[in-house]
C-alpha atoms as a PDB file:
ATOM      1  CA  UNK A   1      19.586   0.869   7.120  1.00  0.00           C
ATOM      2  CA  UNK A   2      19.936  -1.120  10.289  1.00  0.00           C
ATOM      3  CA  UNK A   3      22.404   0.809  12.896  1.00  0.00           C
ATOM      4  CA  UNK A   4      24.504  -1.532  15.315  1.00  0.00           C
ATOM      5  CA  UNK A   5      24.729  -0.506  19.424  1.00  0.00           C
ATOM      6  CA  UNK A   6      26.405  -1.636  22.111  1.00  0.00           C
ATOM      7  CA  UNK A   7      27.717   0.522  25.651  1.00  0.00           C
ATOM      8  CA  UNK A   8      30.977   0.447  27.130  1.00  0.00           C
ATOM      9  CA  UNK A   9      31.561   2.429  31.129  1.00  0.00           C
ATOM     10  CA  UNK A  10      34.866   4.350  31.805  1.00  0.00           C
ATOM     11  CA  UNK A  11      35.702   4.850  35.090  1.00  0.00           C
ATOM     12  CA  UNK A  12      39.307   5.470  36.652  1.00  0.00           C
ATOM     13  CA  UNK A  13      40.819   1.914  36.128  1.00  0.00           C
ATOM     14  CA  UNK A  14      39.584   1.725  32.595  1.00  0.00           C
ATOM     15  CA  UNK A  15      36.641   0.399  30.185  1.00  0.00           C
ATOM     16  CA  UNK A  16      34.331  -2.283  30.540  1.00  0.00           C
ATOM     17  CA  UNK A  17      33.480  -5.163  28.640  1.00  0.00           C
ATOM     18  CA  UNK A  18      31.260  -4.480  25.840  1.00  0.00           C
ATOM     19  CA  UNK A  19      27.526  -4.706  26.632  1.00  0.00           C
ATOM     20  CA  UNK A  20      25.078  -6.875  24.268  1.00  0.00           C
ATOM     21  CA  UNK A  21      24.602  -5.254  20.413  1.00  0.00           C
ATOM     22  CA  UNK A  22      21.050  -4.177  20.324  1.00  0.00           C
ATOM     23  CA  UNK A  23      20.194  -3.389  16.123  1.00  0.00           C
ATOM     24  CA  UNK A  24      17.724  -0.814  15.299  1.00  0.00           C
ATOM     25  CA  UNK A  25      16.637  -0.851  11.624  1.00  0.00           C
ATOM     26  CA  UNK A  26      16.481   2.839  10.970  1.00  0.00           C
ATOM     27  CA  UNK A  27      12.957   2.966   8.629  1.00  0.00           C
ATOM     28  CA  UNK A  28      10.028   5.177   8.642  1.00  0.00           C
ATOM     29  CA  UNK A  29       6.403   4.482   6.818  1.00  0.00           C
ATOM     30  CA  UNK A  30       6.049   4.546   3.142  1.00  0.00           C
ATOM     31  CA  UNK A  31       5.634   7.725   0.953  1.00  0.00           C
ATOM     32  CA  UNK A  32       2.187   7.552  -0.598  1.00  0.00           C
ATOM     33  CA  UNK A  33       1.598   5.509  -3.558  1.00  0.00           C
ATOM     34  CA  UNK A  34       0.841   7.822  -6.907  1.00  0.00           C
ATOM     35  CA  UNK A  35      -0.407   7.812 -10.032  1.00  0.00           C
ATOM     36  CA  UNK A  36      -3.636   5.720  -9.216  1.00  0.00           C
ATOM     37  CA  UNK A  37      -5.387   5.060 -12.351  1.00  0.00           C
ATOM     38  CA  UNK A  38      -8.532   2.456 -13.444  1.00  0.00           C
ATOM     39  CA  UNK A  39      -8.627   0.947 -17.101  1.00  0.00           C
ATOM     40  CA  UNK A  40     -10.897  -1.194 -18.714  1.00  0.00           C
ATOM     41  CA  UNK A  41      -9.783  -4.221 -19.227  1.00  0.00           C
ATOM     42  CA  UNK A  42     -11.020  -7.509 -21.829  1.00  0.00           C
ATOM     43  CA  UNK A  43     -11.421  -8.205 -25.222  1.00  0.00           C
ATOM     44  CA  UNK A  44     -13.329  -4.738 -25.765  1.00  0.00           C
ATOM     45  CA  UNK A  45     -11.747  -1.265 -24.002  1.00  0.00           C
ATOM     46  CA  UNK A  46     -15.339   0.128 -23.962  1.00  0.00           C
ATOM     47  CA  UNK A  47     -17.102  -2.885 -22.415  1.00  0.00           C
ATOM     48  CA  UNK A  48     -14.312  -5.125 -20.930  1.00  0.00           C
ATOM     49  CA  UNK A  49     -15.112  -7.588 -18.274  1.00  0.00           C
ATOM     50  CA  UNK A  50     -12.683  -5.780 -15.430  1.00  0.00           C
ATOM     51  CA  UNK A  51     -11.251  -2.761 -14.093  1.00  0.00           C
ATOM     52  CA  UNK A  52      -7.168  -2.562 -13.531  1.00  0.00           C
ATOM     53  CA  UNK A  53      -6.082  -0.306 -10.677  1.00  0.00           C
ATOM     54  CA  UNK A  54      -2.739   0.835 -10.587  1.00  0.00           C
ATOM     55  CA  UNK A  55      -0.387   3.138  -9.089  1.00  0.00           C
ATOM     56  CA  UNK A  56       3.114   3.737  -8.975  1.00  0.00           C
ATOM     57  CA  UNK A  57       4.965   1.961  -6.335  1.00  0.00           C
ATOM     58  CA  UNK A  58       5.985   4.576  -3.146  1.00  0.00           C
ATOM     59  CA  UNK A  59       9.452   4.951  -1.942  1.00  0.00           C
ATOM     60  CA  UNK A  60       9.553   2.097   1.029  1.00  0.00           C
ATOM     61  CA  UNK A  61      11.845   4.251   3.444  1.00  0.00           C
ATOM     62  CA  UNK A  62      14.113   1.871   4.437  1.00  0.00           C
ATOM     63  CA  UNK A  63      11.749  -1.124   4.776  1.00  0.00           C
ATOM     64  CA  UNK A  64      10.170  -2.892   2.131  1.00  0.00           C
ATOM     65  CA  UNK A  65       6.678  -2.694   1.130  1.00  0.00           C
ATOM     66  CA  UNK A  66       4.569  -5.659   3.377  1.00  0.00           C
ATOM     67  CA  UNK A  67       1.382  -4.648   1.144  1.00  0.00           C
ATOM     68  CA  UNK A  68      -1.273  -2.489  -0.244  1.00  0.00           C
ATOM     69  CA  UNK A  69      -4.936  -1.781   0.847  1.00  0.00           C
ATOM     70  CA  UNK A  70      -6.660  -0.783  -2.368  1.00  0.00           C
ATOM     71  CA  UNK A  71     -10.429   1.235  -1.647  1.00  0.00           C
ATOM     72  CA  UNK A  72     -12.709   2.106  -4.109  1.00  0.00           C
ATOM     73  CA  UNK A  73     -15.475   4.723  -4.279  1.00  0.00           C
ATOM     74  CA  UNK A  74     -18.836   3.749  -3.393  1.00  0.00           C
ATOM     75  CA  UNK A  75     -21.944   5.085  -5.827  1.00  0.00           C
ATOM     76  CA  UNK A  76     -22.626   7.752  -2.811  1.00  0.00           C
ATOM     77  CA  UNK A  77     -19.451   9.364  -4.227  1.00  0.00           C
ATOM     78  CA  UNK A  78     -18.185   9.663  -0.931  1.00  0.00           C
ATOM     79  CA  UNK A  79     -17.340   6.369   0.285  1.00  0.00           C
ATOM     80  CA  UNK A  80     -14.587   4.193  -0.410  1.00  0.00           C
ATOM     81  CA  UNK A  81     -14.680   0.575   0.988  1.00  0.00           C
ATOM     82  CA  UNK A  82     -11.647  -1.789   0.667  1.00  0.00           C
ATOM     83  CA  UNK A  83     -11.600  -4.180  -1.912  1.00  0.00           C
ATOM     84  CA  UNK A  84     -10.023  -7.986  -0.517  1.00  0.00           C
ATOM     85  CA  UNK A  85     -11.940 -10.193  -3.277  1.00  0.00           C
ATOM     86  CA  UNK A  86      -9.703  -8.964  -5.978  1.00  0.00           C
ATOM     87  CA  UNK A  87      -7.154  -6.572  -4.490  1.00  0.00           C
ATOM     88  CA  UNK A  88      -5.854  -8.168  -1.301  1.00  0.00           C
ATOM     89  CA  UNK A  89      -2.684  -6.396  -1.691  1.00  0.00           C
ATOM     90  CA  UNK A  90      -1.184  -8.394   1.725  1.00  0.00           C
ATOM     91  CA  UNK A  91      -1.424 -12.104   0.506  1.00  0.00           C
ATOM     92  CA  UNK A  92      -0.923 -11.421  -3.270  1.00  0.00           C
ATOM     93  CA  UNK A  93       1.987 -11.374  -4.082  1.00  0.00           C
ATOM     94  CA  UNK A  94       1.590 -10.092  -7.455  1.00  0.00           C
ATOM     95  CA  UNK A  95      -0.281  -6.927  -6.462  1.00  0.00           C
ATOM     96  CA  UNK A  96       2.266  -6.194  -4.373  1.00  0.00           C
ATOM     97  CA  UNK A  97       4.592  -6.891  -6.977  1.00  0.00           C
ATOM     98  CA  UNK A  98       3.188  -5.144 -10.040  1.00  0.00           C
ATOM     99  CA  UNK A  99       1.293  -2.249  -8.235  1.00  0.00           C
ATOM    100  CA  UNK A 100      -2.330  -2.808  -9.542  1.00  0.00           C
ATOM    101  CA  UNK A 101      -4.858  -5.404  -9.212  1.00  0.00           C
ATOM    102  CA  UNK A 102      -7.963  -6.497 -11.279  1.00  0.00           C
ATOM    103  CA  UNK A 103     -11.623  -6.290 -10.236  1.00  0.00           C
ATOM    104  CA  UNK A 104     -14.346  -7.779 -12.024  1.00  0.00           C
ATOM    105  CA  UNK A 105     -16.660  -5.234 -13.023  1.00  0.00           C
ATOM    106  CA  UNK A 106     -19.511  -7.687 -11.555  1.00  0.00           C
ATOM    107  CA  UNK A 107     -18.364  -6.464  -8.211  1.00  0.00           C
ATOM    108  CA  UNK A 108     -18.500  -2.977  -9.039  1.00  0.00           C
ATOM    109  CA  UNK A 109     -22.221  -3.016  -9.951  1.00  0.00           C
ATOM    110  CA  UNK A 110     -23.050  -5.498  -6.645  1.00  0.00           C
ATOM    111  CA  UNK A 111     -23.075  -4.288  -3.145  1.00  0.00           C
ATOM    112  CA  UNK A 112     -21.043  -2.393  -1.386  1.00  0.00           C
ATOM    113  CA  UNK A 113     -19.954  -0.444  -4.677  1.00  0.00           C
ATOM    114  CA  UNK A 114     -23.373  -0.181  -6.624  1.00  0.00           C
ATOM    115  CA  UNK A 115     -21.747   1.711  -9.327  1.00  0.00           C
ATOM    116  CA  UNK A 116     -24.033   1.656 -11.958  1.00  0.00           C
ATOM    117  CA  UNK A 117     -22.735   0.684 -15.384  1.00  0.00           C
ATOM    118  CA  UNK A 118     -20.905   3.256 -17.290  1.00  0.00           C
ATOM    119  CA  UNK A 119     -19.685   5.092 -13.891  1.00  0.00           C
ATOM    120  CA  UNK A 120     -16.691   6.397 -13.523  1.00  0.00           C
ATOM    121  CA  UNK A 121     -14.309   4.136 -11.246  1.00  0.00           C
ATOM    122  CA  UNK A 122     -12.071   5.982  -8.517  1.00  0.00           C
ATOM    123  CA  UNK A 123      -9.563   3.921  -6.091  1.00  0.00           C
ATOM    124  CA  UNK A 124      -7.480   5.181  -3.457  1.00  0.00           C
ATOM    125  CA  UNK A 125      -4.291   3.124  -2.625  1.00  0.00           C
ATOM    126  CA  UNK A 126      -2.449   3.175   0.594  1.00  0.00           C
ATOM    127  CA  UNK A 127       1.258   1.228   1.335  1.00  0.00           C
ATOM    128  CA  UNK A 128       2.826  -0.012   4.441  1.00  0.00           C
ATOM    129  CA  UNK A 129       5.970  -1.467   5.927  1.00  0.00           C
ATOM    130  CA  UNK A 130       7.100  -2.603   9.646  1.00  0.00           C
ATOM    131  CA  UNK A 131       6.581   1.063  10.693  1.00  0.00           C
ATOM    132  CA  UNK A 132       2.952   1.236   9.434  1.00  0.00           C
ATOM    133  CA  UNK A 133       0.784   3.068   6.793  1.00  0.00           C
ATOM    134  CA  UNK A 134       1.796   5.114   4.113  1.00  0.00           C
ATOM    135  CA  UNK A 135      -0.606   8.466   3.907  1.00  0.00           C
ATOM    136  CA  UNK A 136      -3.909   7.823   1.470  1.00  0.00           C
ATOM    137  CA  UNK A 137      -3.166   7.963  -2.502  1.00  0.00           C
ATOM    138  CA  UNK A 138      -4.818  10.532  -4.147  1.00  0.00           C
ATOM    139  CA  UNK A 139      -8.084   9.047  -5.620  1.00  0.00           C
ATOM    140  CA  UNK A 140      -7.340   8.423  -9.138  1.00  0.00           C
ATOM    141  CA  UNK A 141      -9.424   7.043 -12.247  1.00  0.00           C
ATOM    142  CA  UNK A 142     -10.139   6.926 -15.569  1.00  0.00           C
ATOM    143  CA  UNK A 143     -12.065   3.772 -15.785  1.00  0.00           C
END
């Protein structure tokens, strides 16, 4: 919601003219984007050629959604590196759309991920607006 401002001075003789309306949009950052989940994707569920990510879409907080910064777990099971190749969520405008994106499991298995085939595939999601970042998804998975 965007909240209209402008001053006027009393004094003894009266009110003033009306100073300049300054707007303030009235936003804060995103809630955190839930749900996150990995599928296999392609002509067979067990050895499809991708991975979809998805996630349900957080509440914007009075300012839409600019994008989403999708990270995915490295094979040290600690470390999750962000994934532009296939899940720019800033210039895509279907990510940011749909909530998910598709990764080729060929990246998965090269460097930085190294996830050897058959692992498990965990992402972590995180939203922003004009105010900034939402707080980190929950890593979810079941790719």
């Amino acid at each position: 919601m965007t909240y209209y401002f402008y001053v006027l001075a009393r004094s003894d003789f009266g009110l003033s003219d009306k100073s300049n309306t300054v707007q303030q949009l009235a936003a804060l950052t995103p809630t955190k984007p839930t749900d996150v989940t990995t599928t296999i994707s392609g002509p067979n569920a067990r050895t499809g050629q991708n991975v979809v990510i998805s996630w349900t879409a957080p509440d914007p907080r009075g300012w839409a959604i600019l994008g989403y910064r999708v990270y995915i777990r490295q094979s040290d099971s600690t470390t999750y590196s962000i994934n532009l190749a296939s899940c720019d969520g800033t210039t895509d405008a279907n990510i940011l759309a749909n909530a998910k994106c598709t990764v080729p499991i060929a990246q998965l298995v090269a460097w930085p991920y190294s996830l050897p085939w058959g692992s498990s595939v965990y992402a972590k999601v995180v939203a922003y607006n004009g105010n900034g970042d939402s707080l980190t998804s929950d890593a979810g998975n079941g790719a």
